[in-house]
Short mmCIF file of C-alpha atoms in Angstrom, two decimals:
data_model
loop_
_atom_site.label_atom_id
_atom_site.label_comp_id
_atom_site.label_asym_id
_atom_site.label_seq_id
_atom_site.Cartn_x
_atom_site.Cartn_y
_atom_site.Cartn_z
CA MET A 186 -9.55 3.63 -7.08
CA GLY A 187 -9.77 5.95 -4.22
CA ARG A 188 -6.87 7.66 -2.89
CA ARG A 189 -6.63 9.32 0.68
CA LEU A 190 -3.60 10.96 2.34
CA VAL A 191 -4.04 11.82 5.89
CA PRO A 192 -1.68 13.02 8.65
CA LEU A 193 -0.19 10.46 11.06
CA THR A 194 -2.10 10.44 14.27
CA LEU A 195 -2.33 8.16 17.36
CA ASP A 196 -5.51 6.68 16.02
CA ASN A 197 -3.97 5.62 12.44
CA LEU A 198 -0.36 4.64 13.76
CA PRO A 199 -1.75 0.97 13.85
CA ASP A 200 -2.02 1.18 10.00
CA LEU A 201 1.76 1.40 9.36
CA PRO A 202 3.40 -2.05 8.66
CA GLU A 203 4.01 -3.71 12.06
CA ARG A 204 7.50 -3.99 11.87
CA CYS A 205 7.68 0.01 11.61
CA ARG A 206 5.19 0.58 14.59
CA SER A 207 7.87 -1.31 16.84
CA CYS A 208 10.92 0.35 14.90
CA VAL A 209 12.35 3.08 17.43
CA PHE A 210 15.55 3.57 15.35
CA TRP A 211 15.13 6.92 14.65
CA GLU A 212 12.89 8.06 17.68
CA LEU A 213 15.39 7.06 20.61
CA ASP A 214 19.05 7.28 20.73
CA PRO A 215 21.34 4.22 20.43
CA VAL A 216 21.17 3.32 24.10
CA SER A 217 17.67 4.10 24.88
CA GLY A 218 16.38 2.38 21.58
CA GLU A 219 18.10 -0.74 22.77
CA ALA A 220 16.96 -0.86 25.92
CA ALA A 221 13.18 -0.35 24.48
CA VAL A 222 13.87 -3.53 22.48
CA LYS A 223 15.17 -5.25 25.45
CA ALA A 224 12.39 -4.64 27.36
CA GLY A 225 9.99 -5.62 24.98
CA LYS A 226 7.97 -2.29 24.49
CA PRO A 227 9.47 -0.31 21.76
CA GLU A 228 5.50 -0.06 20.43
CA LEU A 229 4.79 2.04 23.60
CA GLU A 230 8.14 4.24 23.05
CA LYS A 231 6.93 4.70 19.22
CA GLU A 232 3.28 5.99 20.53
CA ALA A 233 5.04 8.37 23.45
CA TRP A 234 7.30 9.70 20.36
CA ILE A 235 4.33 10.34 18.21
CA SER A 236 2.25 11.80 20.93
CA ALA A 237 5.06 14.38 21.84
CA VAL A 238 5.67 15.65 18.46
CA LEU A 239 1.80 15.97 17.97
CA LEU A 240 1.63 18.09 20.84
CA GLU A 241 4.67 20.40 20.38
CA TRP A 242 5.21 20.42 16.63
CA GLY A 243 1.99 18.76 14.83
CA SER A 244 1.40 16.05 12.53
CA CYS A 245 5.16 14.40 11.71
CA GLY A 246 4.16 11.86 9.04
CA ARG A 247 1.45 10.66 6.44
CA VAL A 248 -0.35 8.13 5.95
CA VAL A 249 -1.49 6.95 2.26
CA TYR A 250 -4.63 4.66 1.48
CA VAL A 251 -5.95 2.78 -1.24
CA ASP A 252 -9.59 2.07 -1.11
CA ASP A 253 -9.19 2.44 2.52
CA VAL A 254 -6.53 0.10 2.59
CA PRO A 255 -3.13 1.44 4.05
CA ALA A 256 -0.71 1.61 1.27
CA GLY A 257 2.35 3.51 2.45
CA PHE A 258 3.71 6.37 4.99
CA VAL A 259 6.45 8.63 5.52
CA LEU A 260 7.84 10.18 8.63
CA TYR A 261 9.23 13.83 8.89
CA ALA A 262 10.32 16.29 11.88
CA PRO A 263 12.81 18.57 13.06
CA PRO A 264 16.26 17.32 13.98
CA ALA A 265 15.34 18.28 17.83
CA TYR A 266 12.68 15.57 18.01
CA VAL A 267 15.26 12.69 16.06
CA PRO A 268 17.44 11.53 18.84
CA ARG A 269 18.88 9.05 16.64
CA SER A 270 20.13 11.75 14.21
CA THR A 271 22.76 12.68 16.52
CA ALA A 272 24.55 9.51 16.55
CA PHE A 273 25.42 10.02 12.84
CA PRO A 274 29.13 11.06 12.13
CA THR A 275 27.58 13.80 9.57
CA SER A 276 25.44 15.26 11.95
CA PRO A 277 23.66 17.93 13.28
CA VAL A 278 20.66 18.21 10.26
CA SER A 279 20.90 22.24 9.31
CA PRO A 280 18.38 24.30 11.76
CA ASP A 281 16.65 25.29 8.84
CA ALA A 282 15.75 22.16 7.54
CA VAL A 283 13.14 19.28 8.59
CA GLN A 284 14.82 15.81 8.54
CA LEU A 285 13.05 13.20 6.26
CA ILE A 286 13.36 10.36 8.23
CA THR A 287 11.91 7.42 6.78
CA GLY A 288 9.29 6.17 4.05
CA LEU A 289 7.87 2.90 2.91
CA ILE A 290 5.27 2.25 -0.07
CA ILE A 291 4.05 -1.58 0.33
CA PRO A 292 5.09 -3.47 -2.41
CA GLU A 293 1.96 -4.34 -4.17
CA TYR A 294 1.10 -0.57 -4.26
CA GLN A 295 4.42 0.67 -5.87
CA GLY A 296 4.42 2.26 -9.29
CA GLN A 297 1.27 3.93 -8.45
CA GLY A 298 2.55 7.61 -8.08
CA LEU A 299 1.80 7.13 -4.16
CA GLY A 300 5.35 8.38 -3.43
CA ARG A 301 5.30 11.19 -5.51
CA VAL A 302 1.91 12.23 -3.73
CA MET A 303 3.27 11.83 -0.25
CA VAL A 304 6.76 13.74 -1.05
CA GLN A 305 4.74 16.56 -2.81
CA THR A 306 2.59 16.44 0.88
CA VAL A 307 5.57 16.52 2.69
CA ALA A 308 6.89 19.54 0.74
CA LYS A 309 3.98 21.78 1.09
CA ASP A 310 3.62 21.15 4.58
CA VAL A 311 7.46 22.08 5.26
CA LEU A 312 7.17 25.16 3.30
CA ARG A 313 4.18 26.43 5.08
CA ARG A 314 5.85 25.78 8.44
CA GLY A 315 8.82 28.21 7.49
CA PHE A 316 11.17 25.66 6.72
CA LYS A 317 13.59 26.26 3.45
CA ALA A 318 14.64 22.48 3.03
CA ILE A 319 14.54 18.77 3.50
CA GLU A 320 17.62 16.74 4.74
CA ALA A 321 18.34 13.13 5.05
CA PHE A 322 20.96 10.75 6.40
CA GLY A 323 21.60 8.48 3.22
CA ASP A 324 23.13 4.79 3.33
CA ALA A 325 26.05 4.82 0.71
CA ARG A 326 26.57 1.15 1.15
CA ARG A 327 25.29 -1.06 -2.05
CA SER A 328 23.91 -3.94 -0.12
CA GLU A 329 20.91 -5.89 -0.01
CA GLN A 330 20.88 -5.37 3.80
CA SER A 331 18.32 -2.73 4.28
CA THR A 332 17.84 -0.54 7.43
CA CYS A 333 15.64 2.10 8.24
CA VAL A 334 18.04 4.76 6.64
CA LEU A 335 17.11 5.84 3.21
CA PRO A 336 19.85 4.67 0.18
CA ALA A 337 21.97 7.51 -0.75
CA ASP A 338 21.97 6.80 -4.25
CA HIS A 339 18.13 7.03 -4.45
CA LEU A 340 18.06 10.34 -2.56
CA LEU A 341 20.98 11.85 -4.94
CA ALA A 342 18.59 10.82 -7.91
CA VAL A 343 15.75 12.74 -6.62
CA GLY A 344 17.62 16.00 -6.54
CA PHE A 345 18.96 15.79 -3.01
CA LYS A 346 22.70 17.26 -2.86
CA THR A 347 25.40 16.20 -0.52
CA VAL A 348 26.17 18.75 1.87
CA ARG A 349 28.43 16.49 4.14
CA PRO A 350 30.51 13.51 2.74
CA HIS A 351 30.94 10.12 4.43
CA PRO A 352 31.69 6.80 3.14
CA VAL A 353 28.71 5.32 4.75
CA TYR A 354 26.30 8.04 6.04
CA PRO A 355 26.51 10.80 4.04
CA ARG A 356 24.04 13.83 4.92
CA LEU A 357 21.95 15.18 1.98
CA ARG A 358 19.57 18.21 1.33
CA LEU A 359 16.88 18.98 -0.91
CA ASP A 360 16.65 22.77 -1.14
CA LEU A 361 12.68 24.05 -1.22
CA ARG A 362 13.29 27.66 -1.62
CA THR A 363 12.80 27.52 -5.26
CA THR A 364 10.76 24.36 -5.58
CA LEU A 365 7.22 25.38 -5.70
CA SER A 366 6.40 22.74 -8.07
CA TRP A 367 7.84 19.32 -8.78
CA LYS A 368 8.51 18.67 -12.36
CA GLU A 369 7.66 15.34 -13.57
CA ASP A 370 11.05 13.47 -13.53
CA VAL A 371 11.57 14.70 -10.35
CA GLU A 372 8.48 13.64 -8.99
CA MET A 373 8.70 9.94 -10.56
CA ALA A 374 12.12 9.49 -8.99
CA LEU A 375 10.74 10.55 -5.61
CA ASP A 376 8.06 8.00 -6.11
CA ARG A 377 10.67 5.24 -6.96
CA LEU A 378 12.65 6.48 -3.51
CA LEU A 379 10.15 5.39 -1.43
CA GLY A 380 9.16 2.89 -3.08
CA ALA A 381 12.62 1.14 -2.46
CA VAL A 382 11.54 -2.13 -1.02
CA GLN A 383 12.88 -2.09 2.78
CA LYS A 384 13.21 -5.47 4.68
CA GLU A 385 13.12 -5.84 8.19
CA PRO A 386 14.95 -2.89 9.34
CA ALA A 387 17.99 -4.04 12.01
CA LEU A 388 18.38 -1.75 15.09
CA ARG A 389 21.89 -1.50 15.11
CA PRO A 390 25.02 0.77 16.62
CA LEU A 391 26.57 3.50 14.53
#
């Protein structure tokens, strides 16, 4: 089984799940995001965001393929490129961290270690670019309703620590300064994190 992990670009953006290609939850502020959805052009806004980040910062994601079939992706970027993050009650993300925006592994490819490989790649890239940590906003609600926000309990399970608590949207941090290699148990937990099934994301105000 051939596995291939490549940077996210405009060329392979169509390989993301359809609902993710048209989701601008993180890429736009709440007002602009709602306007884009009402105007029926969220896909164009997504492309514009990817293009801008590519030009100014470089690749902000990874896509994983299994036998040339898209199997999952992960998005990350400095908080300055993630307008929605400022709408969270626990913002801002620390200036020395990159924000883990969202990620997903297609259900039929879960349990194969793909999430582990993706997060390893993100961590190495973040360290190479001079950042000290990865931070993320977590969803602390224990419900079946899934959004573009990663579950807080999953983040905690893989080693993230709460740096600003909140009953709904805590901000969590994974310090990379001493994490030069990933322990097997943490890698497996990271795999489960990105393997969490995310249903249709709901664009909702915070």
